[in-house]
PDB file of C-alpha atoms and ligand atoms in Angstrom:
ATOM      1  CA  UNK A   8     -38.008 -92.950  -5.151  1.00 62.00           C
ATOM      2  CA  UNK A   9     -39.568 -95.784  -3.126  1.00 80.00           C
ATOM      3  CA  UNK A  10     -41.033 -94.632   0.234  1.00 87.00           C
ATOM      4  CA  UNK A  11     -42.764 -96.291   3.066  1.00 90.00           C
ATOM      5  CA  UNK A  12     -44.992 -94.737   5.804  1.00 89.00           C
ATOM      6  CA  UNK A  13     -44.422 -95.530   9.492  1.00 89.00           C
ATOM      7  CA  UNK A  14     -45.921 -94.432  12.620  1.00 89.00           C
ATOM      8  CA  UNK A  15     -44.551 -94.542  16.295  1.00 88.00           C
ATOM      9  CA  UNK A  16     -45.645 -97.554  17.792  1.00 89.00           C
ATOM     10  CA  UNK A  17     -46.387 -99.392  14.599  1.00 90.00           C
ATOM     11  CA  UNK A  18     -44.732-102.410  13.115  1.00 91.00           C
ATOM     12  CA  UNK A  19     -41.763-101.302  11.049  1.00 93.00           C
ATOM     13  CA  UNK A  20     -41.765-104.434   9.024  1.00 93.00           C
ATOM     14  CA  UNK A  21     -41.802-102.590   5.815  1.00 94.00           C
ATOM     15  CA  UNK A  22     -38.741-100.400   6.518  1.00 95.00           C
ATOM     16  CA  UNK A  23     -36.997-103.485   7.948  1.00 94.00           C
ATOM     17  CA  UNK A  24     -37.454-105.313   4.514  1.00 94.00           C
ATOM     18  CA  UNK A  25     -35.802-102.249   2.765  1.00 94.00           C
ATOM     19  CA  UNK A  26     -32.888-102.344   5.103  1.00 96.00           C
ATOM     20  CA  UNK A  27     -32.124-106.006   4.908  1.00 95.00           C
ATOM     21  CA  UNK A  28     -28.458-106.691   3.869  1.00 96.00           C
ATOM     22  CA  UNK A  29     -27.576-102.990   3.763  1.00 96.00           C
ATOM     23  CA  UNK A  30     -25.758-100.431   5.771  1.00 97.00           C
ATOM     24  CA  UNK A  31     -28.253 -97.551   5.997  1.00 97.00           C
ATOM     25  CA  UNK A  32     -27.860 -94.015   7.230  1.00 96.00           C
ATOM     26  CA  UNK A  33     -30.733 -92.253   9.103  1.00 96.00           C
ATOM     27  CA  UNK A  34     -30.498 -88.536   8.402  1.00 92.00           C
ATOM     28  CA  UNK A  35     -33.112 -85.578   9.015  1.00 90.00           C
ATOM     29  CA  UNK A  36     -33.718 -82.675  11.209  1.00 89.00           C
ATOM     30  CA  UNK A  37     -33.755 -83.158  15.001  1.00 90.00           C
ATOM     31  CA  UNK A  38     -36.953 -84.489  16.258  1.00 92.00           C
ATOM     32  CA  UNK A  39     -38.098 -86.407  13.136  1.00 92.00           C
ATOM     33  CA  UNK A  40     -37.879 -89.652  14.834  1.00 94.00           C
ATOM     34  CA  UNK A  41     -34.668 -91.254  13.655  1.00 95.00           C
ATOM     35  CA  UNK A  42     -33.727 -92.780  17.052  1.00 96.00           C
ATOM     36  CA  UNK A  43     -37.341 -93.751  17.688  1.00 96.00           C
ATOM     37  CA  UNK A  44     -37.313 -95.830  14.384  1.00 96.00           C
ATOM     38  CA  UNK A  45     -33.788 -97.299  15.341  1.00 96.00           C
ATOM     39  CA  UNK A  46     -35.308 -98.555  18.601  1.00 96.00           C
ATOM     40  CA  UNK A  47     -38.290 -99.971  16.860  1.00 95.00           C
ATOM     41  CA  UNK A  48     -36.096-101.830  14.456  1.00 96.00           C
ATOM     42  CA  UNK A  49     -33.609-102.927  17.159  1.00 95.00           C
ATOM     43  CA  UNK A  50     -35.372-103.576  20.398  1.00 92.00           C
ATOM     44  CA  UNK A  51     -31.833-103.633  22.324  1.00 93.00           C
ATOM     45  CA  UNK A  52     -30.618-100.455  20.829  1.00 93.00           C
ATOM     46  CA  UNK A  53     -31.849 -98.201  23.667  1.00 92.00           C
ATOM     47  CA  UNK A  54     -31.076 -94.909  21.829  1.00 93.00           C
ATOM     48  CA  UNK A  55     -32.155 -91.878  23.689  1.00 91.00           C
ATOM     49  CA  UNK A  56     -35.082 -89.937  22.193  1.00 92.00           C
ATOM     50  CA  UNK A  57     -35.921 -86.455  22.776  1.00 91.00           C
ATOM     51  CA  UNK A  58     -38.982 -84.342  23.131  1.00 90.00           C
ATOM     52  CA  UNK A  59     -40.158 -81.995  20.305  1.00 90.00           C
ATOM     53  CA  UNK A  60     -40.857 -78.317  21.240  1.00 89.00           C
ATOM     54  CA  UNK A  61     -44.591 -78.099  21.065  1.00 86.00           C
ATOM     55  CA  UNK A  62     -44.560 -74.538  19.639  1.00 86.00           C
ATOM     56  CA  UNK A  63     -41.724 -74.679  17.130  1.00 85.00           C
ATOM     57  CA  UNK A  64     -42.060 -78.477  16.415  1.00 85.00           C
ATOM     58  CA  UNK A  65     -38.240 -78.901  16.697  1.00 88.00           C
ATOM     59  CA  UNK A  66     -36.079 -81.409  18.361  1.00 89.00           C
ATOM     60  CA  UNK A  67     -33.530 -80.891  20.893  1.00 88.00           C
ATOM     61  CA  UNK A  68     -30.557 -82.386  19.066  1.00 89.00           C
ATOM     62  CA  UNK A  69     -30.832 -85.494  21.451  1.00 89.00           C
ATOM     63  CA  UNK A  70     -28.423 -87.682  19.418  1.00 90.00           C
ATOM     64  CA  UNK A  71     -24.974 -86.049  19.497  1.00 89.00           C
ATOM     65  CA  UNK A  72     -22.799 -88.496  17.415  1.00 90.00           C
ATOM     66  CA  UNK A  73     -23.398 -90.993  14.860  1.00 93.00           C
ATOM     67  CA  UNK A  74     -23.914 -94.531  16.100  1.00 93.00           C
ATOM     68  CA  UNK A  75     -23.821 -97.785  14.256  1.00 96.00           C
ATOM     69  CA  UNK A  76     -25.866-100.780  15.182  1.00 96.00           C
ATOM     70  CA  UNK A  77     -26.489-104.186  13.785  1.00 96.00           C
ATOM     71  CA  UNK A  78     -30.076-105.205  12.913  1.00 96.00           C
ATOM     72  CA  UNK A  79     -31.319-108.368  14.869  1.00 94.00           C
ATOM     73  CA  UNK A  80     -30.110-111.622  13.074  1.00 92.00           C
ATOM     74  CA  UNK A  81     -27.080-109.927  11.329  1.00 93.00           C
ATOM     75  CA  UNK A  82     -29.504-108.566   8.725  1.00 91.00           C
ATOM     76  CA  UNK A  83     -27.686-105.399   8.111  1.00 96.00           C
ATOM     77  CA  UNK A  84     -26.585-102.168   9.866  1.00 97.00           C
ATOM     78  CA  UNK A  85     -28.082 -98.866  10.649  1.00 97.00           C
ATOM     79  CA  UNK A  86     -26.313 -95.576  11.447  1.00 97.00           C
ATOM     80  CA  UNK A  87     -28.139 -93.242  13.610  1.00 96.00           C
ATOM     81  CA  UNK A  88     -26.993 -89.719  13.262  1.00 94.00           C
ATOM     82  CA  UNK A  89     -27.532 -86.418  14.961  1.00 92.00           C
ATOM     83  CA  UNK A  90     -30.090 -84.051  13.446  1.00 89.00           C
ATOM     84  CA  UNK A  91     -28.810 -81.800  10.672  1.00 80.00           C
ATOM     85  CA  UNK A  92     -28.440 -78.249  12.025  1.00 74.00           C
ATOM     86  CA  UNK A  93     -27.752 -76.386   8.944  1.00 70.00           C
ATOM     87  CA  UNK A  94     -26.170 -76.754   5.542  1.00 68.00           C
ATOM     88  CA  UNK A  95     -24.145 -73.953   4.199  1.00 72.00           C
ATOM     89  CA  UNK A  96     -21.787 -73.245   1.220  1.00 75.00           C
ATOM     90  CA  UNK A  97     -20.410 -69.812   2.822  1.00 74.00           C
ATOM     91  CA  UNK A  98     -16.895 -71.385   2.996  1.00 78.00           C
ATOM     92  CA  UNK A  99     -16.855 -72.493  -0.612  1.00 80.00           C
ATOM     93  CA  UNK A 100     -14.816 -70.075  -2.863  1.00 81.00           C
ATOM     94  CA  UNK A 101     -16.350 -69.194  -6.488  1.00 78.00           C
ATOM     95  CA  UNK A 102     -13.133 -70.711  -7.990  1.00 80.00           C
ATOM     96  CA  UNK A 103     -13.932 -74.029  -5.996  1.00 86.00           C
ATOM     97  CA  UNK A 104     -17.601 -73.934  -7.165  1.00 90.00           C
ATOM     98  CA  UNK A 105     -16.921 -73.456 -10.894  1.00 92.00           C
ATOM     99  CA  UNK A 106     -14.520 -76.422 -10.681  1.00 91.00           C
ATOM    100  CA  UNK A 107     -17.546 -78.596  -9.814  1.00 89.00           C
ATOM    101  CA  UNK A 108     -18.963 -77.579 -13.214  1.00 93.00           C
ATOM    102  CA  UNK A 109     -15.933 -78.676 -15.586  1.00 92.00           C
ATOM    103  CA  UNK A 110     -18.055 -78.150 -18.659  1.00 93.00           C
ATOM    104  CA  UNK A 111     -18.592 -74.611 -17.728  1.00 95.00           C
ATOM    105  CA  UNK A 112     -15.182 -73.823 -16.198  1.00 95.00           C
ATOM    106  CA  UNK A 113     -13.417 -74.124 -19.513  1.00 95.00           C
ATOM    107  CA  UNK A 114     -15.713 -71.266 -20.733  1.00 96.00           C
ATOM    108  CA  UNK A 115     -14.538 -68.980 -17.998  1.00 96.00           C
ATOM    109  CA  UNK A 116     -10.895 -68.979 -19.138  1.00 95.00           C
ATOM    110  CA  UNK A 117     -11.052 -65.471 -20.644  1.00 95.00           C
ATOM    111  CA  UNK A 118     -13.100 -63.982 -17.806  1.00 96.00           C
ATOM    112  CA  UNK A 119     -11.968 -60.675 -16.402  1.00 95.00           C
ATOM    113  CA  UNK A 120      -9.672 -61.154 -13.531  1.00 92.00           C
ATOM    114  CA  UNK A 121     -11.619 -61.633 -10.120  1.00 90.00           C
ATOM    115  CA  UNK A 122     -14.912 -62.487 -12.013  1.00 94.00           C
ATOM    116  CA  UNK A 123     -17.237 -64.530  -9.777  1.00 91.00           C
ATOM    117  CA  UNK A 124     -19.074 -65.799 -12.912  1.00 95.00           C
ATOM    118  CA  UNK A 125     -22.378 -64.614 -11.133  1.00 94.00           C
ATOM    119  CA  UNK A 126     -25.261 -62.868 -12.609  1.00 94.00           C
ATOM    120  CA  UNK A 127     -24.423 -59.363 -13.959  1.00 93.00           C
ATOM    121  CA  UNK A 128     -20.625 -59.818 -13.970  1.00 95.00           C
ATOM    122  CA  UNK A 129     -19.452 -57.726 -17.019  1.00 95.00           C
ATOM    123  CA  UNK A 130     -18.075 -59.901 -19.863  1.00 96.00           C
ATOM    124  CA  UNK A 131     -18.268 -63.126 -18.097  1.00 97.00           C
ATOM    125  CA  UNK A 132     -17.364 -65.916 -20.202  1.00 97.00           C
ATOM    126  CA  UNK A 133     -20.463 -67.784 -19.216  1.00 98.00           C
ATOM    127  CA  UNK A 134     -22.866 -65.120 -20.714  1.00 97.00           C
ATOM    128  CA  UNK A 135     -20.521 -65.086 -23.827  1.00 97.00           C
ATOM    129  CA  UNK A 136     -20.820 -68.921 -24.133  1.00 97.00           C
ATOM    130  CA  UNK A 137     -24.770 -68.890 -23.545  1.00 97.00           C
ATOM    131  CA  UNK A 138     -25.094 -66.237 -26.334  1.00 97.00           C
ATOM    132  CA  UNK A 139     -23.096 -68.194 -28.672  1.00 97.00           C
ATOM    133  CA  UNK A 140     -25.159 -71.184 -27.841  1.00 96.00           C
ATOM    134  CA  UNK A 141     -22.153 -73.004 -26.513  1.00 95.00           C
ATOM    135  CA  UNK A 142     -23.359 -73.298 -23.067  1.00 94.00           C
ATOM    136  CA  UNK A 143     -26.631 -74.788 -21.695  1.00 95.00           C
ATOM    137  CA  UNK A 144     -28.371 -71.857 -20.098  1.00 96.00           C
ATOM    138  CA  UNK A 145     -29.988 -74.125 -17.418  1.00 95.00           C
ATOM    139  CA  UNK A 146     -26.657 -75.489 -16.536  1.00 95.00           C
ATOM    140  CA  UNK A 147     -25.476 -71.843 -16.048  1.00 97.00           C
ATOM    141  CA  UNK A 148     -28.482 -70.799 -14.005  1.00 96.00           C
ATOM    142  CA  UNK A 149     -27.936 -73.845 -11.734  1.00 93.00           C
ATOM    143  CA  UNK A 150     -24.366 -72.676 -11.107  1.00 94.00           C
ATOM    144  CA  UNK A 151     -25.406 -69.147 -10.459  1.00 95.00           C
ATOM    145  CA  UNK A 152     -28.215 -70.338  -7.982  1.00 91.00           C
ATOM    146  CA  UNK A 153     -25.581 -72.095  -5.937  1.00 89.00           C
ATOM    147  CA  UNK A 154     -23.093 -69.286  -6.184  1.00 90.00           C
ATOM    148  CA  UNK A 155     -25.820 -66.799  -4.904  1.00 88.00           C
ATOM    149  CA  UNK A 156     -26.989 -69.243  -2.247  1.00 81.00           C
ATOM    150  CA  UNK A 157     -23.369 -69.053  -0.901  1.00 76.00           C
ATOM    151  CA  UNK A 158     -23.253 -65.219  -0.978  1.00 65.00           C
ATOM    152  CA  UNK A 159     -26.550 -65.174   0.851  1.00 57.00           C
ATOM    153  CA  UNK A 160     -25.006 -67.600   3.444  1.00 49.00           C
ATOM    154  CA  UNK A 161     -22.156 -65.194   3.974  1.00 43.00           C
ATOM    155  CA  UNK A 162     -24.236 -62.212   4.970  1.00 39.00           C
ATOM    156  CA  UNK A 163     -25.720 -62.891   8.307  1.00 35.00           C
TER     157      UNK A 163
HETATM  158  N1  LIG B   6     -46.188 -88.374  16.357  1.00 97.52           N
HETATM  159  C1  LIG B   6     -45.015 -88.890  16.250  1.00 97.52           C
HETATM  160  N2  LIG B   6     -44.084 -88.856  16.999  1.00 97.52           N
HETATM  161  C2  LIG B   6     -42.996 -89.407  16.836  1.00 97.52           C
HETATM  162  C3  LIG B   6     -42.835 -90.283  15.670  1.00 97.52           C
HETATM  163  N3  LIG B   6     -41.556 -90.848  15.784  1.00 97.52           N
HETATM  164  C4  LIG B   6     -40.921 -90.395  16.728  1.00 97.52           C
HETATM  165  N4  LIG B   6     -41.776 -89.308  17.417  1.00 97.52           N
HETATM  166  C5  LIG B   6     -41.542 -88.558  18.654  1.00 97.52           C
HETATM  167  O1  LIG B   6     -40.663 -87.482  18.218  1.00 97.52           O
HETATM  168  C6  LIG B   6     -39.703 -87.241  19.402  1.00 97.52           C
HETATM  169  C7  LIG B   6     -38.238 -87.189  18.841  1.00 97.52           C
HETATM  170  O2  LIG B   6     -37.941 -88.471  18.368  1.00 97.52           O
HETATM  171  P1  LIG B   6     -36.521 -88.932  18.281  1.00 97.52           P
HETATM  172  O3  LIG B   6     -36.418 -90.236  17.831  1.00 97.52           O
HETATM  173  O4  LIG B   6     -35.616 -88.473  19.496  1.00 97.52           O
HETATM  174  O5  LIG B   6     -35.811 -87.877  16.989  1.00 97.52           O
HETATM  175  P2  LIG B   6     -34.430 -87.795  16.270  1.00 97.52           P
HETATM  176  O6  LIG B   6     -34.689 -87.638  14.920  1.00 97.52           O
HETATM  177  O7  LIG B   6     -33.708 -88.953  16.818  1.00 97.52           O
HETATM  178  O8  LIG B   6     -33.797 -86.486  16.874  1.00 97.52           O
HETATM  179  P3  LIG B   6     -32.286 -86.169  17.228  1.00 97.52           P
HETATM  180  O9  LIG B   6     -31.553 -87.160  17.867  1.00 97.52           O
HETATM  181  O10 LIG B   6     -32.470 -84.794  18.021  1.00 97.52           O
HETATM  182  O11 LIG B   6     -31.754 -85.732  15.809  1.00 97.52           O
HETATM  183  C8  LIG B   6     -39.987 -88.291  20.396  1.00 97.52           C
HETATM  184  O12 LIG B   6     -40.749 -87.662  21.338  1.00 97.52           O
HETATM  185  C9  LIG B   6     -40.775 -89.410  19.655  1.00 97.52           C
HETATM  186  O13 LIG B   6     -41.586 -90.109  20.573  1.00 97.52           O
HETATM  187  C10 LIG B   6     -43.957 -90.466  14.811  1.00 97.52           C
HETATM  188  O14 LIG B   6     -43.901 -91.330  13.986  1.00 97.52           O
HETATM  189  N5  LIG B   6     -45.086 -89.849  15.088  1.00 97.52           N
HETATM  190 MG1  LIG B   7     -31.715 -89.127  17.668  1.00 97.52          MG
HETATM  191 ZN1  LIG B   8     -16.829 -65.093 -15.402  1.00 97.52          ZN
END
């Protein structure tokens, strides 16, 4: 993936080149400098920038809604967004998660009722399929990692 380095007060010309003719979204944790970069690219933008906590290094969620601004000269658009607070899968049900893996889902048809298809589920069709060489073990592991991330998120 191409990347460029910028610093506050520097000339963001390289970033500007990458954004030309596109609509771009700035994403990242609060305080990483999204709005600062927007102001550098668009001098009239006047986006509020916050201060970062000296101890935690975290921002203060200064931007509270997404905002779309045009680059000077009609050169493209930038969407400045609020910092990401968290990302969770706690609301995702196992049935919904397995449907995102259609190649695996068809191997769960004979699972016991209520099987979450997680590690250690007795007689899970995913284990049967891996043993039979019909399912890619990495794929199954990837699914199960997401499933357990979701269980972890539900615990707090
Ligand atoms: N050292 C350093 N500080 C920066 C840089 N870019 C931004 N800052 C500072 O970081 C602080 C937060 O910047 P913002 O632009 O408000 O960050 P943000 O990503 O928009 O944050 P939210 O709106 O809260 O999501 C400000 O005090 C900026 O001056 C950088 O490249 N280097
Ligand atoms: Mg901001
Ligand atoms: Zn199962």
